[in-house]
PDB file of C-alpha atoms in Angstrom:
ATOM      1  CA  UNK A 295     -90.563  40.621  68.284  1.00 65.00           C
ATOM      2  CA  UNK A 296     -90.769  39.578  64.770  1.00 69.00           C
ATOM      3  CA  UNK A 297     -91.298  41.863  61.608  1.00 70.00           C
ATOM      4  CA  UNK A 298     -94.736  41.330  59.732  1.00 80.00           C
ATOM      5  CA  UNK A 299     -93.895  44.205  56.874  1.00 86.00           C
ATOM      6  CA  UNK A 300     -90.665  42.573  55.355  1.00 90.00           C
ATOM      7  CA  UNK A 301     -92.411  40.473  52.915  1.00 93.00           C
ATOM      8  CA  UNK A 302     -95.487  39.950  51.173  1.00 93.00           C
ATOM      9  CA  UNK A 303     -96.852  36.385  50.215  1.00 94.00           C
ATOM     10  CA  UNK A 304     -95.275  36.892  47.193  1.00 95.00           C
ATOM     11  CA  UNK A 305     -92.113  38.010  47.742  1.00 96.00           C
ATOM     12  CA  UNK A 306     -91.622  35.410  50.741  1.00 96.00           C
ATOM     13  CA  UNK A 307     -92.618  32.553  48.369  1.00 97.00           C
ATOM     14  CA  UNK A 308     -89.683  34.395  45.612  1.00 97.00           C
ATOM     15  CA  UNK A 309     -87.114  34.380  47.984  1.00 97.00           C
ATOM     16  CA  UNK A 310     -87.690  30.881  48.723  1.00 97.00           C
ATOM     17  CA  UNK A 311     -88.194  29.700  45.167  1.00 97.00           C
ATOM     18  CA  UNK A 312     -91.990  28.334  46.080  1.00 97.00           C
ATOM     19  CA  UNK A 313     -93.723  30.623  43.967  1.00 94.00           C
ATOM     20  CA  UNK A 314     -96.918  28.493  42.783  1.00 93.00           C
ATOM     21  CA  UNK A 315     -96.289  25.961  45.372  1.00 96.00           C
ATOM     22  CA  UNK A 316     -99.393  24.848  48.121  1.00 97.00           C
ATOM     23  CA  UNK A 317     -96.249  25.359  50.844  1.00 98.00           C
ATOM     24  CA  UNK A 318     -97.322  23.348  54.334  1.00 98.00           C
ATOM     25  CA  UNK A 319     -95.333  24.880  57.031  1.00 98.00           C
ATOM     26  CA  UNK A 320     -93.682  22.928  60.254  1.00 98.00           C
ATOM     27  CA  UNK A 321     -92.166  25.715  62.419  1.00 97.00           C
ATOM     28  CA  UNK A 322     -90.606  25.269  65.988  1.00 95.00           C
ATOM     29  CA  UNK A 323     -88.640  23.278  68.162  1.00 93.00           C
ATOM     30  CA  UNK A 324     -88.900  19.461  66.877  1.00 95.00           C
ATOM     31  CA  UNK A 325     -89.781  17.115  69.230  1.00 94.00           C
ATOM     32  CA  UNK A 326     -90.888  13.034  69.140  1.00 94.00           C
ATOM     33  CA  UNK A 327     -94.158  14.659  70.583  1.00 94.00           C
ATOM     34  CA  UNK A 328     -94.763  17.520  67.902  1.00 95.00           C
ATOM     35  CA  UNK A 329     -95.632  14.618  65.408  1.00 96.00           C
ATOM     36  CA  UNK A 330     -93.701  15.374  62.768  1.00 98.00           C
ATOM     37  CA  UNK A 331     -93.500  11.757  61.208  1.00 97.00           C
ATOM     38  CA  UNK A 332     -97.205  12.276  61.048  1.00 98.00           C
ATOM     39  CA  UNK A 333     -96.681  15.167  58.862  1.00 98.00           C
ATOM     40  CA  UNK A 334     -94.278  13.745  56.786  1.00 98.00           C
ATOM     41  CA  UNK A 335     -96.286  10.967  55.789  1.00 98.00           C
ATOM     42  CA  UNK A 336     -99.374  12.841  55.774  1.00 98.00           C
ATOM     43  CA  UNK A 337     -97.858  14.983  53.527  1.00 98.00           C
ATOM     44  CA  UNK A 338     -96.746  12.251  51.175  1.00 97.00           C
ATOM     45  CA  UNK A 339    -100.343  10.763  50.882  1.00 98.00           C
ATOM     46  CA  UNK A 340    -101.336  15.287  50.094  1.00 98.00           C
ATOM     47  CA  UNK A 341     -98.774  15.107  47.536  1.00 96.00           C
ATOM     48  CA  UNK A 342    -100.191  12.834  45.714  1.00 94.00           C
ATOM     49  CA  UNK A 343    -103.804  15.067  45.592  1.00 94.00           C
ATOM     50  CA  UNK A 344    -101.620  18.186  45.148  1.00 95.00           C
ATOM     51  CA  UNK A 345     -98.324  17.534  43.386  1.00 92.00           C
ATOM     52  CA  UNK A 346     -97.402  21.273  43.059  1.00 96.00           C
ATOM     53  CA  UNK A 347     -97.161  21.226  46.726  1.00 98.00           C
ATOM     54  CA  UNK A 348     -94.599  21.562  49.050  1.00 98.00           C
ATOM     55  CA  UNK A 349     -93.688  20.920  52.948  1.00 98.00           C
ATOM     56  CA  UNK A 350     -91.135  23.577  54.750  1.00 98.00           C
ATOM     57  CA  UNK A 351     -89.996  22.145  58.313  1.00 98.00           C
ATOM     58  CA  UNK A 352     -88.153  25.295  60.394  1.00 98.00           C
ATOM     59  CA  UNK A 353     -86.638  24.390  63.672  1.00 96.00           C
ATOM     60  CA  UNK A 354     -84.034  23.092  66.019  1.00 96.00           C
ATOM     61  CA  UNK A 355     -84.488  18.822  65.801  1.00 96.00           C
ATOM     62  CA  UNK A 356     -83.893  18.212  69.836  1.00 93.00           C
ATOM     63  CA  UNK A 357     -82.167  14.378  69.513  1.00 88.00           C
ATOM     64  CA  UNK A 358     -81.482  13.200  66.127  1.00 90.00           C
ATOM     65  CA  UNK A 359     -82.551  14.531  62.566  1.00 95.00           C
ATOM     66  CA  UNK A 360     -82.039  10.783  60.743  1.00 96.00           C
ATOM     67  CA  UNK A 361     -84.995   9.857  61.682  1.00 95.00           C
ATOM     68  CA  UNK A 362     -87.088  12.302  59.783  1.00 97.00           C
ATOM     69  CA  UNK A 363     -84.338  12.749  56.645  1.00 97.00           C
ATOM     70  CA  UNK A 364     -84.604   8.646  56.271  1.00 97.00           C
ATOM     71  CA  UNK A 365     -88.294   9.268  56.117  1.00 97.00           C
ATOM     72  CA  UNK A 366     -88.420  11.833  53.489  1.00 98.00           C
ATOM     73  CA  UNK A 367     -86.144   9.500  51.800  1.00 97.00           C
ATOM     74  CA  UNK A 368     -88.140   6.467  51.841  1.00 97.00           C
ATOM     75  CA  UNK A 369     -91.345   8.600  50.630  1.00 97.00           C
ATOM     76  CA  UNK A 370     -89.464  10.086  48.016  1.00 96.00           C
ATOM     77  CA  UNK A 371     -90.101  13.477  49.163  1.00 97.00           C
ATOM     78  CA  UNK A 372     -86.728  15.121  48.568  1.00 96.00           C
ATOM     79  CA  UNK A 373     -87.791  17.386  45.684  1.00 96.00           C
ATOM     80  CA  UNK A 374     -90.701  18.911  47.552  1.00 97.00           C
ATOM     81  CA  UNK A 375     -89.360  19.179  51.096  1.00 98.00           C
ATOM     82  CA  UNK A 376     -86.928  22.024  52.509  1.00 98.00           C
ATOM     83  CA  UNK A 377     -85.925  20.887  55.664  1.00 98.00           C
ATOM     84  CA  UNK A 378     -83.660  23.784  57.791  1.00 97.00           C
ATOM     85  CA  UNK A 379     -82.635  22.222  60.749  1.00 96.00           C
ATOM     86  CA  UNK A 380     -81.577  25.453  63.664  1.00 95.00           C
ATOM     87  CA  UNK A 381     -82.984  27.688  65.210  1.00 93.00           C
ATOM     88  CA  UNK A 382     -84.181  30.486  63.654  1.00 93.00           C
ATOM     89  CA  UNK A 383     -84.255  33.915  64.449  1.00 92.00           C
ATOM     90  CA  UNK A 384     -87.167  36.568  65.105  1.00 91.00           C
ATOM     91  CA  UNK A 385     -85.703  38.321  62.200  1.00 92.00           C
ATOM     92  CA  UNK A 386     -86.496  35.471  60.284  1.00 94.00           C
ATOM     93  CA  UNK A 387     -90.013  34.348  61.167  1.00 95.00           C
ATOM     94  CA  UNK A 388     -92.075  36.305  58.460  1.00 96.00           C
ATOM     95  CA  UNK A 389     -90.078  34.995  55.680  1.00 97.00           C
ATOM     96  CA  UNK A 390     -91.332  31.337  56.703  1.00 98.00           C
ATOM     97  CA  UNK A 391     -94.940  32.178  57.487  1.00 97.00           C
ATOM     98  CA  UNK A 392     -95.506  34.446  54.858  1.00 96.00           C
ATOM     99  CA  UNK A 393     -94.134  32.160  52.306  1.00 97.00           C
ATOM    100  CA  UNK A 394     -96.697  28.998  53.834  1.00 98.00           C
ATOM    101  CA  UNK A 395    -100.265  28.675  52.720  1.00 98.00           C
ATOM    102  CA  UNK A 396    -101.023  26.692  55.971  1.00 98.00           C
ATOM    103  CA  UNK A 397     -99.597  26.040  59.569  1.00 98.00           C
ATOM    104  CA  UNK A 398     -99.054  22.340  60.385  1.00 98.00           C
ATOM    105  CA  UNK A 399     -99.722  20.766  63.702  1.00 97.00           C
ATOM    106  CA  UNK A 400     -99.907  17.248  63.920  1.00 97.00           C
ATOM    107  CA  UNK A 401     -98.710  16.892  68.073  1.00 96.00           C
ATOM    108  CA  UNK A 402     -98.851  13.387  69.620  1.00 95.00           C
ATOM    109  CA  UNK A 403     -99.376  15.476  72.574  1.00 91.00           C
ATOM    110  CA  UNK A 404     -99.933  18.813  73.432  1.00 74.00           C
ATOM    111  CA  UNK A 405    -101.749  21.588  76.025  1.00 66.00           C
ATOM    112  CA  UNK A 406    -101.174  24.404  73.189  1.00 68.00           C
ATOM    113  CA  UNK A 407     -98.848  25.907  71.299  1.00 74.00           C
ATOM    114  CA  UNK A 408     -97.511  29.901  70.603  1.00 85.00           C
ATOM    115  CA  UNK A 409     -97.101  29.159  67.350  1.00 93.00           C
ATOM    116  CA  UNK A 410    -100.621  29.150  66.258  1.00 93.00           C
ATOM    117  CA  UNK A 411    -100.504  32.875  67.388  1.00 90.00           C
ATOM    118  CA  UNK A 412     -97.706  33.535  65.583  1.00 93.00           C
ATOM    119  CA  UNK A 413     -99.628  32.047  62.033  1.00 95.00           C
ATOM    120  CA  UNK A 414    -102.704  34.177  63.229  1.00 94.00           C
ATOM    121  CA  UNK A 415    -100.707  37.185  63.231  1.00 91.00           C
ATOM    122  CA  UNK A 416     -99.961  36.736  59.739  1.00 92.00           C
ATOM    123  CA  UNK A 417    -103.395  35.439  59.044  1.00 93.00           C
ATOM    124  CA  UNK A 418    -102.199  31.808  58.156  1.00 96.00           C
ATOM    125  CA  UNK A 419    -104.685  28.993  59.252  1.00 97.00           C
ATOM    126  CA  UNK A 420    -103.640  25.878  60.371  1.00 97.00           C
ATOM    127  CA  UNK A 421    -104.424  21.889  60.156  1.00 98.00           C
ATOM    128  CA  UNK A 422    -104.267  20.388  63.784  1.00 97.00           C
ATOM    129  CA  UNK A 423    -104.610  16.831  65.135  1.00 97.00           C
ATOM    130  CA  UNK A 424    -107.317  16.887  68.078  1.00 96.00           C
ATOM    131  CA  UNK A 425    -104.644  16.718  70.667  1.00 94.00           C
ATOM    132  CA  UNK A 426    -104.614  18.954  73.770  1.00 90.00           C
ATOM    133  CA  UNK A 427    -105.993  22.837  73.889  1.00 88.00           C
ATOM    134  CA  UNK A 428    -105.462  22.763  69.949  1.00 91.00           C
ATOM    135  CA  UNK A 429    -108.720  22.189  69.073  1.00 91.00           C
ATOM    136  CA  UNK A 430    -109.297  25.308  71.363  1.00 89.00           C
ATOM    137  CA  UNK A 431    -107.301  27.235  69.418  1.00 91.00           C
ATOM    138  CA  UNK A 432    -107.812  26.378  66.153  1.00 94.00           C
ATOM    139  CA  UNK A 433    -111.427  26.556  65.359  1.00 93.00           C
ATOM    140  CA  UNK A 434    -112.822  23.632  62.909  1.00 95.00           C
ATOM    141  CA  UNK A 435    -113.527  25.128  59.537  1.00 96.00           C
ATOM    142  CA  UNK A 436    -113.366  28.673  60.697  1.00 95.00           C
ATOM    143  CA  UNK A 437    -109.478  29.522  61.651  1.00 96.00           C
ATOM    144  CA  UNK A 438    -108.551  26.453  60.169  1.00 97.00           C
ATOM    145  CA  UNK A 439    -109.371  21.589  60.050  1.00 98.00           C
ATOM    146  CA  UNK A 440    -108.960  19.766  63.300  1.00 98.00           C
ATOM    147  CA  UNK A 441    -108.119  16.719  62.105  1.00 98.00           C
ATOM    148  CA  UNK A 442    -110.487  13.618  63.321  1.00 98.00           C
ATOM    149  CA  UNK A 443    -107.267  11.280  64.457  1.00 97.00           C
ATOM    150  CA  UNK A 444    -103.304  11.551  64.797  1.00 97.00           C
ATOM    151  CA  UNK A 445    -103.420   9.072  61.947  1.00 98.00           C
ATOM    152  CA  UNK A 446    -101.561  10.444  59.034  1.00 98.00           C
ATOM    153  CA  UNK A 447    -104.183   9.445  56.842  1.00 98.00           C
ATOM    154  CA  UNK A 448    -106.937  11.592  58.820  1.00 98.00           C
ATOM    155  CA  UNK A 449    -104.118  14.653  58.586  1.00 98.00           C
ATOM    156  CA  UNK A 450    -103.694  14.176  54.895  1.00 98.00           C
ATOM    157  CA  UNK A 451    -107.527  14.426  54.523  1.00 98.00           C
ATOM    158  CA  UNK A 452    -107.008  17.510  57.196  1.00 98.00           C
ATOM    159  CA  UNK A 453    -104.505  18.937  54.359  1.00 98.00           C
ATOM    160  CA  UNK A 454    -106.768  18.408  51.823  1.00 98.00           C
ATOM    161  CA  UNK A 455    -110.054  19.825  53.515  1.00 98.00           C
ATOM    162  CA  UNK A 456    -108.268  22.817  54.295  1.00 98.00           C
ATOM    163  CA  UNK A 457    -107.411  23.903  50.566  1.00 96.00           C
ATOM    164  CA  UNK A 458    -111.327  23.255  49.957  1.00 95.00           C
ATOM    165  CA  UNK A 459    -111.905  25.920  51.963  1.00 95.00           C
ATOM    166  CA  UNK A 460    -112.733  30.221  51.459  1.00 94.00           C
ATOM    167  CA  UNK A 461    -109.155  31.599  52.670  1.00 89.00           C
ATOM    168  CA  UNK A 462    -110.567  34.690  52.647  1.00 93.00           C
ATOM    169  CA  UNK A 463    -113.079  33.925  54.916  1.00 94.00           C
ATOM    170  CA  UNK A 464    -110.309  31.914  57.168  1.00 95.00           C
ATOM    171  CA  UNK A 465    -108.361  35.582  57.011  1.00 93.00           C
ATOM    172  CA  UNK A 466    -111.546  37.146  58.671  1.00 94.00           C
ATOM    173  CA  UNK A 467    -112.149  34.787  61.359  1.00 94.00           C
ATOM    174  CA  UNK A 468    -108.347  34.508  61.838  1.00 94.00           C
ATOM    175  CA  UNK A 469    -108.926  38.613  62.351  1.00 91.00           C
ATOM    176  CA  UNK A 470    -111.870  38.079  64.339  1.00 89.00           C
ATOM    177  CA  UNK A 471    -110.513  35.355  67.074  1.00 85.00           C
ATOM    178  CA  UNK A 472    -107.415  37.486  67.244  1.00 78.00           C
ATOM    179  CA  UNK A 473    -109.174  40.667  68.396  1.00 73.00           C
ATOM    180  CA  UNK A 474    -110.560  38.140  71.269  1.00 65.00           C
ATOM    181  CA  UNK A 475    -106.701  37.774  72.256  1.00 57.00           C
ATOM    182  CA  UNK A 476    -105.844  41.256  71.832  1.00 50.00           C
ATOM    183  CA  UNK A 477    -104.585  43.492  75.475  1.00 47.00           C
ATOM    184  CA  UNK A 478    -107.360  45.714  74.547  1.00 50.00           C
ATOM    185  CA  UNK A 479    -110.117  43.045  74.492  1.00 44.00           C
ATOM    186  CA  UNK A 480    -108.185  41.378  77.918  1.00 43.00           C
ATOM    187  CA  UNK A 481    -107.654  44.898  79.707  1.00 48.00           C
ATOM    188  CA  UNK A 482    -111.520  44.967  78.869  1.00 48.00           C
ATOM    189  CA  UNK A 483    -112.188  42.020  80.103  1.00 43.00           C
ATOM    190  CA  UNK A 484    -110.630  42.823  83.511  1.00 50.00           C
ATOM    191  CA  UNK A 485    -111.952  45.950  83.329  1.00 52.00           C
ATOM    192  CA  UNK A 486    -115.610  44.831  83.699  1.00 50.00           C
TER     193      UNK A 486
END
C-alpha cells in the first residue's frame, strides 16, 4: 500500500520543482483508450487560460511513447509537461498525487478506474470525460467536472471549471463519498 504521510502539498510540489504551478496529473498505465491525446491537447487549449500551469503524465506507455512526445512537440508543450514514462512504485505514489491540484481522466472508454480512489485518498478531485462508470464515480461539481464530451475542447473547459470551483468544499465531499466506500460503511451495509 502506498504512504499518504511522506509529503505534504508543499513539499511534493518542492521536490518536483512545481511549486506555484496549477499541476494536472495523468497517472497509470497508458493506453490508446485512457485518452491521453485528449489531455494533451486539452491541456494546451488550459494553458493558454492558465499559463502557470502544468501537466505531469506517470505511467508505463503500453505500445509506443512517439505518439504522445510528437504531440507535446507540435503544441509546444515541452516547458510545462513532465512526462515519466515506467512504472512507478507504491513508494512513489504520494509524491505524484500530492504534488497535483487535479486528477485527469479523459478515457475513450472505460467501466471505472482505481485510480480515482487513489486521488480520493489524498483528497484530489478529478476532471472526467462522461465515459463508462466515471461519471459514477466522480460526482459533477461535488468530487470533481464530468466533462460534457471526449472532445478536448469540452475537457479544457472541464480543466477550467474545475479551478472555478471551492477545493475546500471538493476536500469535504471527497471525505464524505469516501466514508460511503469505507469496510466500515460496507461491513454495515452487509450487516443490515
Amino acid at each position: 500500500c502506498y504512504d499518504q504521510t511522506e509529503f505534504t502539498i508543499s513539499s511534493a510540489k518542492n521536490k518536483l520543482k512545481l511549486t506555484d504551478k496549477k499541476v494536472i496529473l495523468f497517472f497509470g498505465y497508458i493506453k490508446p483508450y485512457k485518452g491521453l491525446d485528449i489531455l494533451i491537447e486539452a491541456f494546451s487549449l488550459f494553458r493558454n487560460k492558465f499559463e502557470n500551469s502544468h501537466l505531469l503524465i506517470v505511467g508505463e506507455v503500453y505500445g509506443n511513447s512517439e505518439t504522445y512526445l510528437k504531440l507535446i512537440k507540435k503544441k509546444n508543450l515541452k516547458e510545462d509537461v513532465t512526462f515519466i514514462d515506467r512504472f512507478v512504485a507504491d513508494d512513489e505514489i504520494e509524491l505524484y498525487f500530492k504534488a497535483a491540484d487535479v486528477l485527469a481522466l479523459p478515457y475513450k472508454q472505460a467501466t471505472q478506474s482505481g485510480v480515482v480512489q487513489i486521488a480520493y485518498d489524498m483528497n484530489l478531485g478529478a476532471v472526467a470525460t462522461p465515459i463508462g462508470g466515471l461519471p459514477e464515480l466522480v460526482v459533477h461539481k461535488k468530487t470533481g467536472i464530468v466533462a460534457k464530451t471526449t472532445k478536448p475542447t469540452d475537457f479544457s473547459k472541464a480543466l477550467i471549471e474545475y479551478f472555478s470551483l471551492e477545493h475546500k468544499t471538493i476536500k469535504q465531499n471527497i471525505k464524505d463519498v469516501s466514508e460511503n466506500y469505507s469496510w466500515d460503511s460496507f461491513a454495515n451495509l452487509i450487516m443490515q
